[in-house]
Short mmCIF file of C-alpha atoms in Angstrom, two decimals:
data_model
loop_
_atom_site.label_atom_id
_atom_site.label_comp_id
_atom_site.label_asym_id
_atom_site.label_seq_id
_atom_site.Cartn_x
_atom_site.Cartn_y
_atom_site.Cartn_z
CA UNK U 24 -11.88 -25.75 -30.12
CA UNK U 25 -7.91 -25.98 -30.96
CA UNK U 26 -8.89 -22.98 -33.24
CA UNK U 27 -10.27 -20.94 -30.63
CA UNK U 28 -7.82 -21.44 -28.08
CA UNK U 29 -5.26 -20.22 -30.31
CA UNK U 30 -6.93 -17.07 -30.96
CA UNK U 31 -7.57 -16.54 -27.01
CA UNK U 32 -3.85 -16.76 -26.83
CA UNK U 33 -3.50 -14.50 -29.24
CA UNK U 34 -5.79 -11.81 -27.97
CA UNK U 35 -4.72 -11.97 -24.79
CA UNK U 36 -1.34 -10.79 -24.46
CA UNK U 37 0.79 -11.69 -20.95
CA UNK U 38 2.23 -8.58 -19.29
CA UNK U 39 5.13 -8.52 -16.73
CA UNK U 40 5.03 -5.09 -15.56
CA UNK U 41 8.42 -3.54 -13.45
CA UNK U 42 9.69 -0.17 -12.64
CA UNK U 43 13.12 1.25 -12.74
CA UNK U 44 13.79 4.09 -9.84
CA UNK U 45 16.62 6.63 -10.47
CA UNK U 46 17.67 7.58 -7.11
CA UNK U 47 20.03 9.78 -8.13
CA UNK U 48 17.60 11.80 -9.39
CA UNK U 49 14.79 11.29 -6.65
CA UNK U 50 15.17 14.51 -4.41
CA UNK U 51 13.41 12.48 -1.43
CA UNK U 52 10.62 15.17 -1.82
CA UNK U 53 7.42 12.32 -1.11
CA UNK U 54 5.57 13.41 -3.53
CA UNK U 55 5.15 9.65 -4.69
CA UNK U 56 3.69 8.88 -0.93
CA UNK U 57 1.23 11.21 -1.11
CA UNK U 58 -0.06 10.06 -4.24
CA UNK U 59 0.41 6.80 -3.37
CA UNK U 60 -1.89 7.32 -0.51
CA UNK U 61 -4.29 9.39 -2.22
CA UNK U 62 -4.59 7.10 -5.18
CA UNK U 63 -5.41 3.80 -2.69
CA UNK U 64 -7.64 5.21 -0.42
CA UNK U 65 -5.62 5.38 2.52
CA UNK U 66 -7.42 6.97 5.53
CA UNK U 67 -5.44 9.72 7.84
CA UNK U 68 -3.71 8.29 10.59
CA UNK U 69 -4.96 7.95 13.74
CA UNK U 70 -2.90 10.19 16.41
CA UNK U 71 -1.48 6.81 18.33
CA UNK U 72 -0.66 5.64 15.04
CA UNK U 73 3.62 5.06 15.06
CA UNK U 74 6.17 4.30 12.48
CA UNK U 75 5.56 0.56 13.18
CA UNK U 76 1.94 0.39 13.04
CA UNK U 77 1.18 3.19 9.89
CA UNK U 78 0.47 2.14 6.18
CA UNK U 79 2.92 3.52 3.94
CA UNK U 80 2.46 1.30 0.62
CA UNK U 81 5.31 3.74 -1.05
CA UNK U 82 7.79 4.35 1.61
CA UNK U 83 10.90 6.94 0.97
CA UNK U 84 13.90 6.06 2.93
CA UNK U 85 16.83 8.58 3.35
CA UNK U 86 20.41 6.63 3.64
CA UNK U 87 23.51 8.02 4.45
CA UNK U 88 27.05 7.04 3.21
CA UNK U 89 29.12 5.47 5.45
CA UNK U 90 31.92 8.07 5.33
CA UNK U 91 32.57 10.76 8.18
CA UNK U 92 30.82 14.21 8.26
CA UNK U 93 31.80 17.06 5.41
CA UNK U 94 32.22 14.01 2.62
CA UNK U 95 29.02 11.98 3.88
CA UNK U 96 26.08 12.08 1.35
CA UNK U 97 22.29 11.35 1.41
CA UNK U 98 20.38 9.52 -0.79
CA UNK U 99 16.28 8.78 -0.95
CA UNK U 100 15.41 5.51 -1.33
CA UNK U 101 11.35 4.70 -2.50
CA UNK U 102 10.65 1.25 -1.71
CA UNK U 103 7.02 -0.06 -2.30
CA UNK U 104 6.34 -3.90 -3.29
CA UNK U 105 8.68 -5.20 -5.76
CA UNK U 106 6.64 -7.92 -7.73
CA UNK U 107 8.93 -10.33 -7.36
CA UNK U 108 8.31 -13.50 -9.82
CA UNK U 109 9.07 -16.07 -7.27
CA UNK U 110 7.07 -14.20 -4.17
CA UNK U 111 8.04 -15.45 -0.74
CA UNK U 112 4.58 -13.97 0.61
CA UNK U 113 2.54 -16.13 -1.92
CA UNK U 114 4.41 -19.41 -0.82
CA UNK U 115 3.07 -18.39 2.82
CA UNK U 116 0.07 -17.14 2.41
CA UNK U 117 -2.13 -20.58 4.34
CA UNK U 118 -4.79 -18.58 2.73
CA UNK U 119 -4.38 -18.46 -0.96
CA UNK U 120 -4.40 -14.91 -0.91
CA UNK U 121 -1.88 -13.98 -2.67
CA UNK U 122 -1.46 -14.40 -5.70
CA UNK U 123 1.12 -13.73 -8.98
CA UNK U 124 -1.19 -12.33 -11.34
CA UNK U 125 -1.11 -14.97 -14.62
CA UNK U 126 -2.04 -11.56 -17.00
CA UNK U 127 0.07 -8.59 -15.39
CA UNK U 128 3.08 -10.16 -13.30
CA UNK U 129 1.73 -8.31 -10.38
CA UNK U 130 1.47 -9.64 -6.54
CA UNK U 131 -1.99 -9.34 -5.95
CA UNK U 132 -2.97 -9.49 -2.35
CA UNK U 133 -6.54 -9.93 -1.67
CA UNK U 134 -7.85 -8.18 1.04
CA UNK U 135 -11.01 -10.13 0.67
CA UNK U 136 -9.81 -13.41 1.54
CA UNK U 137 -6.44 -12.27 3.84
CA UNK U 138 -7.50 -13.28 7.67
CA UNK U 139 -4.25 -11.32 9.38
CA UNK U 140 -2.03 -14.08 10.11
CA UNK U 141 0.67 -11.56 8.81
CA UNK U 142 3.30 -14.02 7.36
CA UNK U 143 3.54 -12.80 4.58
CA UNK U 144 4.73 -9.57 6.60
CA UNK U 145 7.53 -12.02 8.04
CA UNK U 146 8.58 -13.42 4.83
CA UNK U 147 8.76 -10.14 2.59
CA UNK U 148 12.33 -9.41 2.76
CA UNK U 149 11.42 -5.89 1.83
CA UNK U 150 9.47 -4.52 4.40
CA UNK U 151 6.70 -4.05 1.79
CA UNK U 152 3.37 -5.16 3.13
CA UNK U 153 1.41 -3.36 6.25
CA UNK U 154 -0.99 -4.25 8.54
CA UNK U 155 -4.30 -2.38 8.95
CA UNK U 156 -4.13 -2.06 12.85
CA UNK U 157 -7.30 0.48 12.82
CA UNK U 158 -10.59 0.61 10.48
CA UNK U 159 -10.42 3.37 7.94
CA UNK U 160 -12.15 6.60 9.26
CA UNK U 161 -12.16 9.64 7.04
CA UNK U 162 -13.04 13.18 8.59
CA UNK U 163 -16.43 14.14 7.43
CA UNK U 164 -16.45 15.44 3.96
CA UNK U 165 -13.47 13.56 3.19
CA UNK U 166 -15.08 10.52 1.73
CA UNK U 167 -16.25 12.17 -1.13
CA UNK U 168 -12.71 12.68 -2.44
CA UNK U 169 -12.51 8.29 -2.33
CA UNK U 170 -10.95 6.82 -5.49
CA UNK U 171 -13.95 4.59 -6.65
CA UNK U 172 -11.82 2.58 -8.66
CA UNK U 173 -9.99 1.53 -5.44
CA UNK U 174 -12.28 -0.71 -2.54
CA UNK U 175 -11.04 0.38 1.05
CA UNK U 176 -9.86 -1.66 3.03
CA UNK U 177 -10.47 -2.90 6.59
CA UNK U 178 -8.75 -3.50 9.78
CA UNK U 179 -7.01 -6.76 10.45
CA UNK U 180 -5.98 -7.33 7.07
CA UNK U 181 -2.58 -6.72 4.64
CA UNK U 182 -2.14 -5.01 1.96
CA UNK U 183 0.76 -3.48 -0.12
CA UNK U 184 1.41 -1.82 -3.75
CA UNK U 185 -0.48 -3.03 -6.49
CA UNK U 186 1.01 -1.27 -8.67
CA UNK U 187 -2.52 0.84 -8.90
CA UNK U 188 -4.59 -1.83 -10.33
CA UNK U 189 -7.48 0.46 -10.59
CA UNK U 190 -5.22 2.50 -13.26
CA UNK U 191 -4.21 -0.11 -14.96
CA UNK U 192 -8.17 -1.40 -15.26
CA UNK U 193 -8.70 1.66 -16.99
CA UNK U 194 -6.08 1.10 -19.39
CA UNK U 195 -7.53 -2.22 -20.10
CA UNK U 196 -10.99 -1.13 -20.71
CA UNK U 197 -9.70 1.84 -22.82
CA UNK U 198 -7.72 -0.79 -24.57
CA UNK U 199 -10.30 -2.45 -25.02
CA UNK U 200 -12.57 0.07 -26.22
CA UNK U 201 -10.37 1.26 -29.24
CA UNK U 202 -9.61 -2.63 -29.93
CA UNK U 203 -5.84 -2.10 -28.96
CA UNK U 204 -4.12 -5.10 -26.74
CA UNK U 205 -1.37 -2.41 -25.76
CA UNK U 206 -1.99 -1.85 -22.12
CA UNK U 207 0.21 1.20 -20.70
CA UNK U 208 -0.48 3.25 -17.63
CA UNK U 209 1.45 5.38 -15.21
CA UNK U 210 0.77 4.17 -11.17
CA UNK U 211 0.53 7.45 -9.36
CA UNK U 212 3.83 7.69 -7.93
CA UNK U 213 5.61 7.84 -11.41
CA UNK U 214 2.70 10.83 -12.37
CA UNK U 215 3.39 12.55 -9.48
CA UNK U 216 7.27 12.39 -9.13
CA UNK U 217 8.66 15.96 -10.36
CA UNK U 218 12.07 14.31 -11.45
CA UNK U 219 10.26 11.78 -13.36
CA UNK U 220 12.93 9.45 -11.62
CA UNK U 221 10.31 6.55 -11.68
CA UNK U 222 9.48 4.82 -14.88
CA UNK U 223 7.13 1.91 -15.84
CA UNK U 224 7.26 -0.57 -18.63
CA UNK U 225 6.39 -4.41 -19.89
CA UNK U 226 9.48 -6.22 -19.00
CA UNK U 227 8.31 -9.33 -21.47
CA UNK U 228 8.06 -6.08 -24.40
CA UNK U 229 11.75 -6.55 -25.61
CA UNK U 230 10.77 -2.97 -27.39
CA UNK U 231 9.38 -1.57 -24.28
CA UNK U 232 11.80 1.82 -23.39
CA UNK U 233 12.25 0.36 -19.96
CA UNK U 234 14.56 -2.74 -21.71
CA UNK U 235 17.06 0.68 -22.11
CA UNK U 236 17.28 1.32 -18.79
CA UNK U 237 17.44 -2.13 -17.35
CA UNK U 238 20.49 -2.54 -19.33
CA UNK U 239 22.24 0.04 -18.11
CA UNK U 240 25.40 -0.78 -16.02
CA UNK U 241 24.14 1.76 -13.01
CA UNK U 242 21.07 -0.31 -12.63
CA UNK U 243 20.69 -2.61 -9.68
CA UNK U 244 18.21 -4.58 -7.96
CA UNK U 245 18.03 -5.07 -3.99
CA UNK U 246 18.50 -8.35 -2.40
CA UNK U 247 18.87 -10.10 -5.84
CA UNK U 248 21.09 -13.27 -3.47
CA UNK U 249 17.26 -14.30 -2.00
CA UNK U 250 16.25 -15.62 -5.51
CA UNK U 251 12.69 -13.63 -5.33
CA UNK U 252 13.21 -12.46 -8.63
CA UNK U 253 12.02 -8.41 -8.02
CA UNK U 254 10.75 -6.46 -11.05
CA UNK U 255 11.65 -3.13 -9.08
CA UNK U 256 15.32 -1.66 -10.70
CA UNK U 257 17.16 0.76 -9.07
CA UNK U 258 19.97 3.09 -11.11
CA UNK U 259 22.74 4.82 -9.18
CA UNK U 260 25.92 6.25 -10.41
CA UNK U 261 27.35 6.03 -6.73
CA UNK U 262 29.26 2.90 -5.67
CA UNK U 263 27.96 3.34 -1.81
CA UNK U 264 24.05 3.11 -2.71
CA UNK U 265 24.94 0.41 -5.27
CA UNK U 266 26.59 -1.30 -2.30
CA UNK U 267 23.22 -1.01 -0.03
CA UNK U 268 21.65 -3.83 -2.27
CA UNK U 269 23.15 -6.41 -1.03
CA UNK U 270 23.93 -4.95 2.52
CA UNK U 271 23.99 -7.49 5.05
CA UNK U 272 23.40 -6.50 8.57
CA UNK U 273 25.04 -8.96 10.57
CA UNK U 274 28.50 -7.52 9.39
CA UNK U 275 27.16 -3.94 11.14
CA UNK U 276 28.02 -1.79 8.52
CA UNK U 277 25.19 -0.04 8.56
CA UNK U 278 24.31 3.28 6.66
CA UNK U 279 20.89 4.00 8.98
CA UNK U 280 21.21 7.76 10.08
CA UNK U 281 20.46 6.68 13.53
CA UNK U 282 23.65 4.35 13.37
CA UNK W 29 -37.81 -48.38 13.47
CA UNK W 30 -40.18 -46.02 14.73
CA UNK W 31 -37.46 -43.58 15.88
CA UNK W 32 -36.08 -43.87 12.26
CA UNK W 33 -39.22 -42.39 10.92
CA UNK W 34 -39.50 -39.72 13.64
CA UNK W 35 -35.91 -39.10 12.44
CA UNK W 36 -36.30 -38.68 8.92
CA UNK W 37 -39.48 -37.02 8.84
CA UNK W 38 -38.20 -34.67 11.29
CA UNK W 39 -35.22 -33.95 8.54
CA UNK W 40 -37.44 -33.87 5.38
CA UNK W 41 -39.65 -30.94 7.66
CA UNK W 42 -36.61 -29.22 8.37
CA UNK W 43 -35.05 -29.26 5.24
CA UNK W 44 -38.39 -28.23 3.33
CA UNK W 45 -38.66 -25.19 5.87
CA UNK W 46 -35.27 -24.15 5.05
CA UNK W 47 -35.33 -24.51 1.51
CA UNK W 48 -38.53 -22.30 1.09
CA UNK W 49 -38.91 -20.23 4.14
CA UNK W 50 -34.93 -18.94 4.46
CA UNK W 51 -35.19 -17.41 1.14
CA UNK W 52 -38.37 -15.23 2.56
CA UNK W 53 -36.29 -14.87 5.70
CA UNK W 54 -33.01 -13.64 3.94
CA UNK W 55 -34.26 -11.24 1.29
CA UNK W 56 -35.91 -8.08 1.69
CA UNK W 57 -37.66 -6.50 -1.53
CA UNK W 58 -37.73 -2.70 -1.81
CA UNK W 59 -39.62 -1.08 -4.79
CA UNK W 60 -37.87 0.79 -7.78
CA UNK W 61 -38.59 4.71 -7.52
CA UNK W 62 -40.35 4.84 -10.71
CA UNK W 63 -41.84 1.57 -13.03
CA UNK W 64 -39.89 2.25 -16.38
CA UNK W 65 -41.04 0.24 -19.91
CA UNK W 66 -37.76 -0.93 -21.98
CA UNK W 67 -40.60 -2.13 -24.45
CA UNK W 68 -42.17 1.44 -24.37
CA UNK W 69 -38.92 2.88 -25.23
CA UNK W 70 -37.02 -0.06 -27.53
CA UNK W 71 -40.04 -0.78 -29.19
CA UNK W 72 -42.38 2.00 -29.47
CA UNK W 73 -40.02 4.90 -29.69
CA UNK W 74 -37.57 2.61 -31.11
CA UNK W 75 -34.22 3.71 -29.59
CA UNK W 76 -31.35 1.76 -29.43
CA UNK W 77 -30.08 0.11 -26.36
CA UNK W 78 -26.59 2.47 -26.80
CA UNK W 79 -29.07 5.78 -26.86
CA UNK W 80 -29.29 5.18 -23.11
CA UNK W 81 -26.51 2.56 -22.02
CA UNK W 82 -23.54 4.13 -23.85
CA UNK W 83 -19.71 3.52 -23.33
CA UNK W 84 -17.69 6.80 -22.51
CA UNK W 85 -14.22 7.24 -25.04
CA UNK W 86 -12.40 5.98 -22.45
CA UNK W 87 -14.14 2.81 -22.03
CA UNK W 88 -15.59 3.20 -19.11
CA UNK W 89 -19.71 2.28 -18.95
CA UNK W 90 -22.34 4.72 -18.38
CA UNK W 91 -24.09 2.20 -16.93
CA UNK W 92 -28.05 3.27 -15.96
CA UNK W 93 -28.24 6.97 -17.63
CA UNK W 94 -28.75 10.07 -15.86
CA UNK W 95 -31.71 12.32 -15.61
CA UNK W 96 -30.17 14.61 -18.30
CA UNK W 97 -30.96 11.38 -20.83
CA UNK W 98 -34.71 11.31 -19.78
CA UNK W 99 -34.89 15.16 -20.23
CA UNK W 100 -34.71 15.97 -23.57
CA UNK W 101 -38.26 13.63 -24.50
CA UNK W 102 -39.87 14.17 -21.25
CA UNK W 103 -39.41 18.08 -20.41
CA UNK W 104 -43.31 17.45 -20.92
CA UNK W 105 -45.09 14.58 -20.85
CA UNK W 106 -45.78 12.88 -24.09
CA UNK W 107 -48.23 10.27 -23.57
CA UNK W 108 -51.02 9.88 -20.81
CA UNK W 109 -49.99 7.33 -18.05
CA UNK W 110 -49.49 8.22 -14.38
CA UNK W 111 -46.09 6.72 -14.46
CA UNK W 112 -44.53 9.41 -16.65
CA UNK W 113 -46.46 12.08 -14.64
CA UNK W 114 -44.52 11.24 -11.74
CA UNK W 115 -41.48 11.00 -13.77
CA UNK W 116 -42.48 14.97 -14.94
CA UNK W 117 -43.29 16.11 -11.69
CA UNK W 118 -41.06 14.43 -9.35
CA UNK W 119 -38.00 14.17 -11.07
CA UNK W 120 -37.97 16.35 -14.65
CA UNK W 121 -39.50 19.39 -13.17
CA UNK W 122 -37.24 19.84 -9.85
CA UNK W 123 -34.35 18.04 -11.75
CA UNK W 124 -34.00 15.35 -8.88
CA UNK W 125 -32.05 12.22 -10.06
CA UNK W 126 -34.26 9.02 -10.13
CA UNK W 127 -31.95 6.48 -7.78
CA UNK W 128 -32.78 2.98 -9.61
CA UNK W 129 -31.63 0.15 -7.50
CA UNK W 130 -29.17 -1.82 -9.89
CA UNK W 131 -30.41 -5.60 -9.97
CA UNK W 132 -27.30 -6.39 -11.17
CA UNK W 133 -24.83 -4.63 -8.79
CA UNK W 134 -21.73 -6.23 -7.45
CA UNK W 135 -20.05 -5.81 -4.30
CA UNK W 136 -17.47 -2.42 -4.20
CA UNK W 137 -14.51 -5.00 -4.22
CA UNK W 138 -15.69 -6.63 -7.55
CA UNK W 139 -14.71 -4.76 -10.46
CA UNK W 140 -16.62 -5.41 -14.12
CA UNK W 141 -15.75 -3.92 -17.22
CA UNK W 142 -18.37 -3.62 -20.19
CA UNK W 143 -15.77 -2.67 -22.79
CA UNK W 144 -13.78 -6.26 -22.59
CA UNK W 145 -16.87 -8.10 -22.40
CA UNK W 146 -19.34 -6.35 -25.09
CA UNK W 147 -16.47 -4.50 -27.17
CA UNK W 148 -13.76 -6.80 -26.96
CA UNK W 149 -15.41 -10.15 -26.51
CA UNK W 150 -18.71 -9.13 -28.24
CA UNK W 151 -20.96 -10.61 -26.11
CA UNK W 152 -24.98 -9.83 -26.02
CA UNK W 153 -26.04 -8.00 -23.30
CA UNK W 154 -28.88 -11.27 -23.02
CA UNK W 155 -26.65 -12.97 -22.03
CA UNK W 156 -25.84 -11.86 -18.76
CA UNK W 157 -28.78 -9.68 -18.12
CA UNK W 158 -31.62 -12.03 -20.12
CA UNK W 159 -34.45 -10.02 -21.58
CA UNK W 160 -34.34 -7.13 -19.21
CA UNK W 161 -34.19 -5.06 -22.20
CA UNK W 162 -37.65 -6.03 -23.41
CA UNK W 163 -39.58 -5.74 -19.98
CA UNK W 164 -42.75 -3.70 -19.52
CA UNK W 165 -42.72 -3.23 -15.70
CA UNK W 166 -39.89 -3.37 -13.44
CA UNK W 167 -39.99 -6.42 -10.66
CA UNK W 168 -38.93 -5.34 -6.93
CA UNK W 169 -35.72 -5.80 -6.18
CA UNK W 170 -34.74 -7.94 -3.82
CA UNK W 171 -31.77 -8.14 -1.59
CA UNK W 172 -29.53 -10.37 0.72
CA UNK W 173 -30.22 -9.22 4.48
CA UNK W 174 -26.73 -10.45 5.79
CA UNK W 175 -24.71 -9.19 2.91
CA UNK W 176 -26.79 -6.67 1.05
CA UNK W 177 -25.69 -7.80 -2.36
CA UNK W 178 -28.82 -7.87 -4.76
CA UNK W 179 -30.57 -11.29 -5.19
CA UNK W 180 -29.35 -11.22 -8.54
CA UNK W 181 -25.95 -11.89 -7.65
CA UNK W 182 -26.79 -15.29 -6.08
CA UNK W 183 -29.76 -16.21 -8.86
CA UNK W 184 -33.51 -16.52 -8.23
CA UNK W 185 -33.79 -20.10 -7.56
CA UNK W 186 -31.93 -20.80 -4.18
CA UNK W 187 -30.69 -24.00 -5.21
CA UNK W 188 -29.21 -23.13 -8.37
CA UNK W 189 -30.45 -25.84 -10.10
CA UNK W 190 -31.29 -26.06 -13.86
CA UNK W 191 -31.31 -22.16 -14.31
CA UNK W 192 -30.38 -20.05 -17.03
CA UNK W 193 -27.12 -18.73 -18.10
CA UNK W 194 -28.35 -15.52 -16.93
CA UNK W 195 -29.34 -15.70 -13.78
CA UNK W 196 -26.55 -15.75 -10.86
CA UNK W 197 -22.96 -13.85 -11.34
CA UNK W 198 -21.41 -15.16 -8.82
CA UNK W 199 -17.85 -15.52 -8.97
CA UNK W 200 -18.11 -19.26 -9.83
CA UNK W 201 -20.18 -18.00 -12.96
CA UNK W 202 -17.89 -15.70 -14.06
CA UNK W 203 -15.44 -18.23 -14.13
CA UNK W 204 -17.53 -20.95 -14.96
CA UNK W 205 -18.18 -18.39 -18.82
CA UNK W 206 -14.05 -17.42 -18.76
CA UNK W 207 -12.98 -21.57 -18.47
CA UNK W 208 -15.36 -22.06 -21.91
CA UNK W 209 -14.44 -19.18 -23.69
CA UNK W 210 -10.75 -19.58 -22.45
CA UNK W 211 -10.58 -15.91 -20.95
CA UNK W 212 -7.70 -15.62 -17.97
CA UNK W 213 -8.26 -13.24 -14.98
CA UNK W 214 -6.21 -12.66 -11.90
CA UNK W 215 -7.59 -12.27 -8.66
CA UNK W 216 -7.12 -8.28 -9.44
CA UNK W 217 -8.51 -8.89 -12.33
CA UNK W 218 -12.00 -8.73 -11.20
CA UNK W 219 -11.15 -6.81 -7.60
CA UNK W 220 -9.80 -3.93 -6.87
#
């Protein structure tokens, strides 16, 4: 029994996956939102759909620096579900669906079990999770381009980035199949982006590429002060977009075009 | 004391309606398109179970084959039953796919992988699917009215009581087979 345990432990490896985002490459094109929503199944928006009530489980945000008009710059922002390791929306969830995958580090959310309570909407700090405020309808036709590897989902329940768990089941079974315990994949966003500015890795690999990256000194994380512990890293060369991380909004320096 | 047995006998009538009319009440059967003989086939022609249920490179299953698989033997029909005339004539001939209903099927949120379970874990396909491979006939299949899952999902017997370790795969019995063998899955694990 002690025996066989051991081997168990051996065979099955424990994966933290986490992403590092280079917005100074990122051209803001949305490229990764299209996959995104391609990938998971997302249904067209319904014309009374608005900004508050659409499903956007890879959102680019465009940021301007705080400086007046000829020196101002842009940058893009992607921001999707950050896997934290301590998630606020698990700790919520009166529902016990959510939960910090033991195998993959990932947040799953269960659609299956989530009732729409939404507090897990109130407690993500980053504006990651949506609400399915209509059923899924695709025009006719349309169905047949579905992702089977990805269930739809139905209205009054939340769901965010998974980091494309079906993808990452067909790395496992491949894995599986050529008796390999090295699970890699590439979520659609990071396959689609034409900078290649998004990159995925095992942050528990200490020879994974990613380690490189993290460890450069233009890599940040956003709101590292609320203790979620995010996998998501962010590299900027630029003081000002470095600076957005830990933006606080009471003190009204804001950087929101509309400001 | 009278009332009592008024009482109870009204519960034991209940309970015994319940427990074997609901199951008549809650499962429709529906018959396969065609009867098909794993014993003609294992046996007789002796193929292996892979010459029809083979994994793709990349892992994935093929699950029930294809037309395409039947083809190649049955472009004309070798032996003399009725069964495999109507497997010439109504499927070979036009080339129209034969839908089998899946007795094992999950619901589209569950996900199952072959590879980790036969390739990885090496498991025997008996032991989640029992002796389907050695059947002559093919039963009706049989499913739930409210949730249209397959009765296989649930188990035959209704109260789950003394059955085999095939019959049922229900979540609790895939984790009931991952707590023995030690196996961990997520939530995402097995959903998608």
């Amino acid at each position: 029994m002690a025996a066989g345990a051991n081997e168990m432990k051996k065979t099955n490896r424990k994966y933290r996956y986490g992403m590092v985002i280079d917005l100074d490459a990122c051209t803001g094109c949305g490229a990764c939102m299209v996959a995104c929503a391609a990938e998971n199944n997302l249904a067209p928006a319904p014309a009374k759909v608005t900004d508050r009530t659409s499903i956007t489980l890879m959102r680019v945000f465009q940021v301007k620096e705080p400086a007046p008009m000829p020196a101002r710059k842009t940058a893009f922002v992607p921001m999707m579900c950050m896997q934290c390791d301590d998630p606020p929306c698990e700790h919520v969830c009166p529902q016990q669906a959510v939960e910090l995958d033991p195998r993959t580090g990932i947040v799953d959310q269960m659609v299956q079990r989530c009732f729409g309570c939404r507090y897990c909407m109130a407690a993500c700090p980053f504006h990651a999770r949506y609400f399915n405020w209509f059923d899924p309808e695709w025009p006719a036709g349309m169905e047949q381009t579905l992702n089977p590897a990805v269930a739809p989902r139905m209205r009054g329940v939340v769901e965010k980035c998974d980091l494309c768990h079906g993808r990452f089941h067909e790395a496992q079974d491949r894995a599986a199949m050529e008796g390999s315990d090295n699970i890699t994949y590439q979520p659609a966003c990071a396959e689609a982006c034409p900078a290649q500015a998004i990159r995925i890795g095992d942050l528990n690999n200490p020879d994974d590429p990613i380690q490189v990256q993290i460890g450069k000194p233009e890599t940040f994380q956003f709101l590292v002060k609320l203790g979620t512990k995010p996998k998501m890293y962010y590299q900027s060369k630029h003081d000002w977009v470095k600076r957005l991380a830990e933006r606080d909004s009471a003190n009204g320096n804001s950087n929101r075009r509309d400001a | 004391m009278r009332s009592a047995i008024f009482f109870l006998t009204g519960v034991a009538m209940m309970l015994l309606g319940g427990w074997v009319g609901l199951p008549k009440v809650l499962y429709k059967q529906q018959a396969q398109p065609l009867d098909f003989s794993h014993k003609a086939h294992v046996v007789k022609a002796e193929m292996d179970c892979t010459g029809c249920h083979d994994f793709r490179e990349d892992g994935s299953f093929a699950g029930v084959p294809k037309l395409d698989n039947c083809a190649g033997c049955h472009a004309e029909p070798v032996g003399t039953t009725a069964n495999e005339k109507k497997l010439v004539e109504a499927h070979v001939t036009p080339e129209k796919e034969i839908g089998w209903l899946v007795y094992s099927k999950q619901p589209i949120n569950t996900r199952f992988s072959h590879a980790i379970h036969v390739k990885k874990a090496e498991l025997k396909c008996e032991r989640c699917h029992g002796e389907h491979g050695k059947t002559e006939t093919l039963r009706p299949y049989e499913y739930n009215v409210v949730s249209g899952y397959s009765r296989d999902i649930w188990g035959r017997s209704v109260s789950r009581l003394r059955r085999a370790s095939h019959e049922g795969m229900k979540m609790d019995d895939c984790m009931d087979c991952h707590k023995e063998k030690g196996a961990v899955a997520g939530c995402l694990g097995c959903h998608r």
